[in-house]
PDB file of C-alpha atoms in Angstrom:
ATOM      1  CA  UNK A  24      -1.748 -22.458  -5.301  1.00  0.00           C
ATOM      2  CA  UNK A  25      -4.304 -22.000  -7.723  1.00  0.00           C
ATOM      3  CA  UNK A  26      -5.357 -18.097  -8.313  1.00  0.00           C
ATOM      4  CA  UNK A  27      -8.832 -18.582  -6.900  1.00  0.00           C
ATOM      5  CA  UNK A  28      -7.359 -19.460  -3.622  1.00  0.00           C
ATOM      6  CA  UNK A  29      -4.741 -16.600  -4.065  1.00  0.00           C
ATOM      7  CA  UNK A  30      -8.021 -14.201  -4.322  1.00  0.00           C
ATOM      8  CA  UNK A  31      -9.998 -15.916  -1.104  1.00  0.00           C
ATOM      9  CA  UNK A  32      -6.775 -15.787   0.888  1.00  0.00           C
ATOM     10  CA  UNK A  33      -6.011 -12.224   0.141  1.00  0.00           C
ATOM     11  CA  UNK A  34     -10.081 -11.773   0.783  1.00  0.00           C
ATOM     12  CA  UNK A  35     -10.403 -13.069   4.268  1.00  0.00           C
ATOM     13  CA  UNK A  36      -6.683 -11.471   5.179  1.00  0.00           C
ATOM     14  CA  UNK A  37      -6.848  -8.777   7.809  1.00  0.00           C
ATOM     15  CA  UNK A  38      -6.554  -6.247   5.187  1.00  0.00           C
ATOM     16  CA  UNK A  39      -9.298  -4.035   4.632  1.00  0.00           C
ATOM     17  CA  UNK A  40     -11.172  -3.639   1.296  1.00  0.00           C
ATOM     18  CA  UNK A  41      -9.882  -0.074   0.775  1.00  0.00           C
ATOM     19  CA  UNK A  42      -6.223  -0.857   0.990  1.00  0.00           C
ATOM     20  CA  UNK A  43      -6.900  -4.210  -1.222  1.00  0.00           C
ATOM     21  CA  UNK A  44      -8.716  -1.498  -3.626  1.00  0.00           C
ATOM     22  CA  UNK A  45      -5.861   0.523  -3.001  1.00  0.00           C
ATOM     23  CA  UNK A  46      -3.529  -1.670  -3.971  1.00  0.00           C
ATOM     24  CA  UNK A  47      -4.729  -3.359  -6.904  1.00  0.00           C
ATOM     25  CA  UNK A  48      -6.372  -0.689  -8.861  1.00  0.00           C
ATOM     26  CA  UNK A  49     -10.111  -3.135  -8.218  1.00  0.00           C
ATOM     27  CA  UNK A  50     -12.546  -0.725  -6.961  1.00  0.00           C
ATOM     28  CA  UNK A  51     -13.823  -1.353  -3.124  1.00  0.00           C
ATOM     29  CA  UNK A  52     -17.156  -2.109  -4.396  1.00  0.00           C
ATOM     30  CA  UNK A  53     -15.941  -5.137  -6.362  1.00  0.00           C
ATOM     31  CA  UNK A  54     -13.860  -6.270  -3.776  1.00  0.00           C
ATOM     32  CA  UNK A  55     -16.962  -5.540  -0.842  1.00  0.00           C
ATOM     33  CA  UNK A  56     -19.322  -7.921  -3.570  1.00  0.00           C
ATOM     34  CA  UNK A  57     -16.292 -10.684  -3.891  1.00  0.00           C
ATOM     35  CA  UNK A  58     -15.687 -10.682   0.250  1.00  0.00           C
ATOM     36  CA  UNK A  59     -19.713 -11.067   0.958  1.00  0.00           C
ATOM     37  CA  UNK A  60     -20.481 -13.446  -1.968  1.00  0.00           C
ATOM     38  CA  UNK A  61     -22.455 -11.356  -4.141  1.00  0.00           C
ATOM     39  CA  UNK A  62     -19.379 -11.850  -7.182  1.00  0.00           C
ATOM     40  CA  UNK A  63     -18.967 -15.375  -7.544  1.00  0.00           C
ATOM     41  CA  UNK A  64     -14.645 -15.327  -7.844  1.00  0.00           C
ATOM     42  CA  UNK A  65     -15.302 -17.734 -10.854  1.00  0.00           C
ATOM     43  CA  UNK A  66     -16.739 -14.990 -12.981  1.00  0.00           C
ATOM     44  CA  UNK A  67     -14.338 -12.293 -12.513  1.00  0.00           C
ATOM     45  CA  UNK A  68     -12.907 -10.604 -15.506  1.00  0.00           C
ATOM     46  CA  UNK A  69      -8.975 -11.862 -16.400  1.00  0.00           C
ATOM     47  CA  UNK A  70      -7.656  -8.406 -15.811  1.00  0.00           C
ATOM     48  CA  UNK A  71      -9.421  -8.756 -12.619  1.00  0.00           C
ATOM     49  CA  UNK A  72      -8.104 -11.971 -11.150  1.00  0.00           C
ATOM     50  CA  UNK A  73      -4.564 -11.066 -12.226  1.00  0.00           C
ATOM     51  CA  UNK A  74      -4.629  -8.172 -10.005  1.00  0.00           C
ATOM     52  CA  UNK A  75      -5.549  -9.855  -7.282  1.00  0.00           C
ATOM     53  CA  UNK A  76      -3.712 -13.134  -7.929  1.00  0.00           C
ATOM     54  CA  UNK A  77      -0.335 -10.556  -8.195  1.00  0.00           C
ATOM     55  CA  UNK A  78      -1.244  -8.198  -5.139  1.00  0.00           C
ATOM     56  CA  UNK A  79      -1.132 -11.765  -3.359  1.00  0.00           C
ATOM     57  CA  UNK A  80       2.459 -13.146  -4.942  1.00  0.00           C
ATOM     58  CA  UNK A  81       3.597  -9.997  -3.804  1.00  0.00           C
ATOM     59  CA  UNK A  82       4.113 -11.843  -0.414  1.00  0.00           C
ATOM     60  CA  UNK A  83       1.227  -8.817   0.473  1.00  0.00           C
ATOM     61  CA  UNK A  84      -0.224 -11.638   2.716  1.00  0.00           C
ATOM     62  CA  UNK A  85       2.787 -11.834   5.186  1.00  0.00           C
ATOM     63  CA  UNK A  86       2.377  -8.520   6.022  1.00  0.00           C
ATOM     64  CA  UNK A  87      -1.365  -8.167   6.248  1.00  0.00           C
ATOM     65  CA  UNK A  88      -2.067 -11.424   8.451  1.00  0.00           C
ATOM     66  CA  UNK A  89       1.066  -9.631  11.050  1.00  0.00           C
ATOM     67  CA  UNK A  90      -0.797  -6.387  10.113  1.00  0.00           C
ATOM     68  CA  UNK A  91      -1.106  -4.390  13.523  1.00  0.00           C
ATOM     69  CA  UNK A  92       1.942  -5.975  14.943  1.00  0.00           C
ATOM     70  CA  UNK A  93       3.861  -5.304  11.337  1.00  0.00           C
ATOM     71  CA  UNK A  94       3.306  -1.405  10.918  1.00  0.00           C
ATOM     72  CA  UNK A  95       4.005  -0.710  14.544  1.00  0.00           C
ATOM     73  CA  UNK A  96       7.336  -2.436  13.885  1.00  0.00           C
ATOM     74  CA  UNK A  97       8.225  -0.491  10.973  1.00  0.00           C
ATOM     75  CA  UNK A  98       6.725   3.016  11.333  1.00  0.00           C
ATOM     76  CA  UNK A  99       9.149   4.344  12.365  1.00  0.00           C
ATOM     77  CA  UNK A 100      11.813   2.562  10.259  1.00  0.00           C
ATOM     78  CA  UNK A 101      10.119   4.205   7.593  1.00  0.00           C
ATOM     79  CA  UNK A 102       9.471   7.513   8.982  1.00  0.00           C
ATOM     80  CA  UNK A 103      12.985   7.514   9.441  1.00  0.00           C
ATOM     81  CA  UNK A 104      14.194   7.089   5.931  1.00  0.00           C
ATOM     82  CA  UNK A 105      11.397   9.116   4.386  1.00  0.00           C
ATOM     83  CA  UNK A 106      12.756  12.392   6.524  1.00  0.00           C
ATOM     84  CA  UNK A 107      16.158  11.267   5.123  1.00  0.00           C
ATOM     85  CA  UNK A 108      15.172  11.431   1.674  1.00  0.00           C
ATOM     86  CA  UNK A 109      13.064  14.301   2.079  1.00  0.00           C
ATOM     87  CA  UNK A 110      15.901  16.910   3.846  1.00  0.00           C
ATOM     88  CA  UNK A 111      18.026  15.730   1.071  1.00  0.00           C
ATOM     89  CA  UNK A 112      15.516  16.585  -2.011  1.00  0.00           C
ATOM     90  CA  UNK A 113      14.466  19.969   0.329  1.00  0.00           C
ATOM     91  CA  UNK A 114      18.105  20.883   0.628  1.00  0.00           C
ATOM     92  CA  UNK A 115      18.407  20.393  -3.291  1.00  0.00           C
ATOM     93  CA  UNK A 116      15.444  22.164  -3.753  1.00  0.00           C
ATOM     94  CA  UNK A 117      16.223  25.223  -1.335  1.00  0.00           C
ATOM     95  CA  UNK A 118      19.741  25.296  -3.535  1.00  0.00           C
ATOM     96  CA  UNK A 119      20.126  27.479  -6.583  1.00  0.00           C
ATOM     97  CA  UNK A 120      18.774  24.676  -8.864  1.00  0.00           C
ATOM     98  CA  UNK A 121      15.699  24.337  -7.103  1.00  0.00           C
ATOM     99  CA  UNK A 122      12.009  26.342  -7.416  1.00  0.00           C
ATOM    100  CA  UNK A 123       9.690  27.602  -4.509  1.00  0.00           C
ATOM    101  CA  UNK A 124       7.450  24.487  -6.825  1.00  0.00           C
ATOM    102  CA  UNK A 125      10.141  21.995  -5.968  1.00  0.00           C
ATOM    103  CA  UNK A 126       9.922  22.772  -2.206  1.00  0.00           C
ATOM    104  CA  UNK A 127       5.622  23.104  -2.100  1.00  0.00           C
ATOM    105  CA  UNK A 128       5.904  19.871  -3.833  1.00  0.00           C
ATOM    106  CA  UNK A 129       8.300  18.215  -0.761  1.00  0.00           C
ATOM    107  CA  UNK A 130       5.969  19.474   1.623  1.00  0.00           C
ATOM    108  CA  UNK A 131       2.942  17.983   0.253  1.00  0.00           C
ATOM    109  CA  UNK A 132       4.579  14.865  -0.418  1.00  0.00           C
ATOM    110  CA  UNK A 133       5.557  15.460   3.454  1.00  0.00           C
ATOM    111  CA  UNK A 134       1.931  16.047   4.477  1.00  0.00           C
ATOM    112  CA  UNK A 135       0.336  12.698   2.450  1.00  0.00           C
ATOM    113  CA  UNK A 136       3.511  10.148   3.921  1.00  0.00           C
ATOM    114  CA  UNK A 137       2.286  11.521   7.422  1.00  0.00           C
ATOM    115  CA  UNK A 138      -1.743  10.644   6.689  1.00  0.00           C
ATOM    116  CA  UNK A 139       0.081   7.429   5.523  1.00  0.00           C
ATOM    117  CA  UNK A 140       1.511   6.781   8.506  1.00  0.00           C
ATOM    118  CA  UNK A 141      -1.384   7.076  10.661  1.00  0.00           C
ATOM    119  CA  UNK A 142      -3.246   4.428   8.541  1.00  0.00           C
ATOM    120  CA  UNK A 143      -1.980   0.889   9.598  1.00  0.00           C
ATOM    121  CA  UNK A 144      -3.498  -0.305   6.153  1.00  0.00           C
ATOM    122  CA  UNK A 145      -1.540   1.961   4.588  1.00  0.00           C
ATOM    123  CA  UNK A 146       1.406   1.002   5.992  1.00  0.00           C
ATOM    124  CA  UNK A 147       1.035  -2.611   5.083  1.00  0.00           C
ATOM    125  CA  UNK A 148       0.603  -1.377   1.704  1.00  0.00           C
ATOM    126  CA  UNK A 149       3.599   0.794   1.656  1.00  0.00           C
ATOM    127  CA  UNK A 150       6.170  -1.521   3.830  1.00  0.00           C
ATOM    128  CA  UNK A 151       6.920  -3.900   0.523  1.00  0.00           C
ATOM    129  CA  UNK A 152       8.713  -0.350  -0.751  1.00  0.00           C
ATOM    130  CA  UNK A 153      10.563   0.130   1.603  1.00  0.00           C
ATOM    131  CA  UNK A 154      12.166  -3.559   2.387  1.00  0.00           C
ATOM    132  CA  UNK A 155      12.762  -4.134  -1.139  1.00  0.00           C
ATOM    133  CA  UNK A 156      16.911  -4.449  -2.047  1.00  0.00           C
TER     134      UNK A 156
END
């Protein structure tokens, strides 16, 4: 598949611009000019292309066109094993090793996975993460 088709693919996916921005590191506006043909795709930088060309091999596009049906599956799959993790690092943290830092640190890591979760965009973003090997 040649990259230009990667890029209109990943562009007319279910996935909105923010989580493509998101993503990729290309800012929303870009991506908004690409999706309503104001950027011709032709005359994007390299740097530009490869981003979105990757974000796309990243088998991204599996999970956006399920989207919806996707992050209800998995939310709480991955709730699951982020409260693992995190009441093992708090339990580290609460120990004498750990700082009161350590454990404000957990708990705002705590508070952003939870505005994650309530973002289904977000959760296509984050699901490759958590069903890598």
């Amino acid at each position: 598949m040649k990259v230009q088709d990667k890029i209109e693919a990943l562009l007319n996916s279910k996935m909105s611009q923010y989580a493509i921005g998101k993503a990729t590191g290309v800012t929303q506006s870009k991506i908004s000019e690409l999706k309503n043909g104001k950027r011709d795709i032709n005359n994007l930088t390299l740097e530009v292309a490869d981003k979105l060309a990757n974000f796309y091999d990243a088998s991204m596009i599996d999970l956006v066109t399920k989207g919806d049906e996707l992050a209800i599956q998995y939310k709480p799959v991955m709730q699951a094993q982020f409260q693992e993790v995190l009441d093992s690092q708090l339990e580290l943290a609460k120990s004498d090793a750990g700082t009161d830092e350590d454990i404000r640190a957990l708990r705002v890591m705590e508070v952003l996975f939870d505005m994650a979760l309530k973002d289904n965009d977000m959760i296509a973003v984050l699901l490759p993460y958590f069903l890598e090997d």
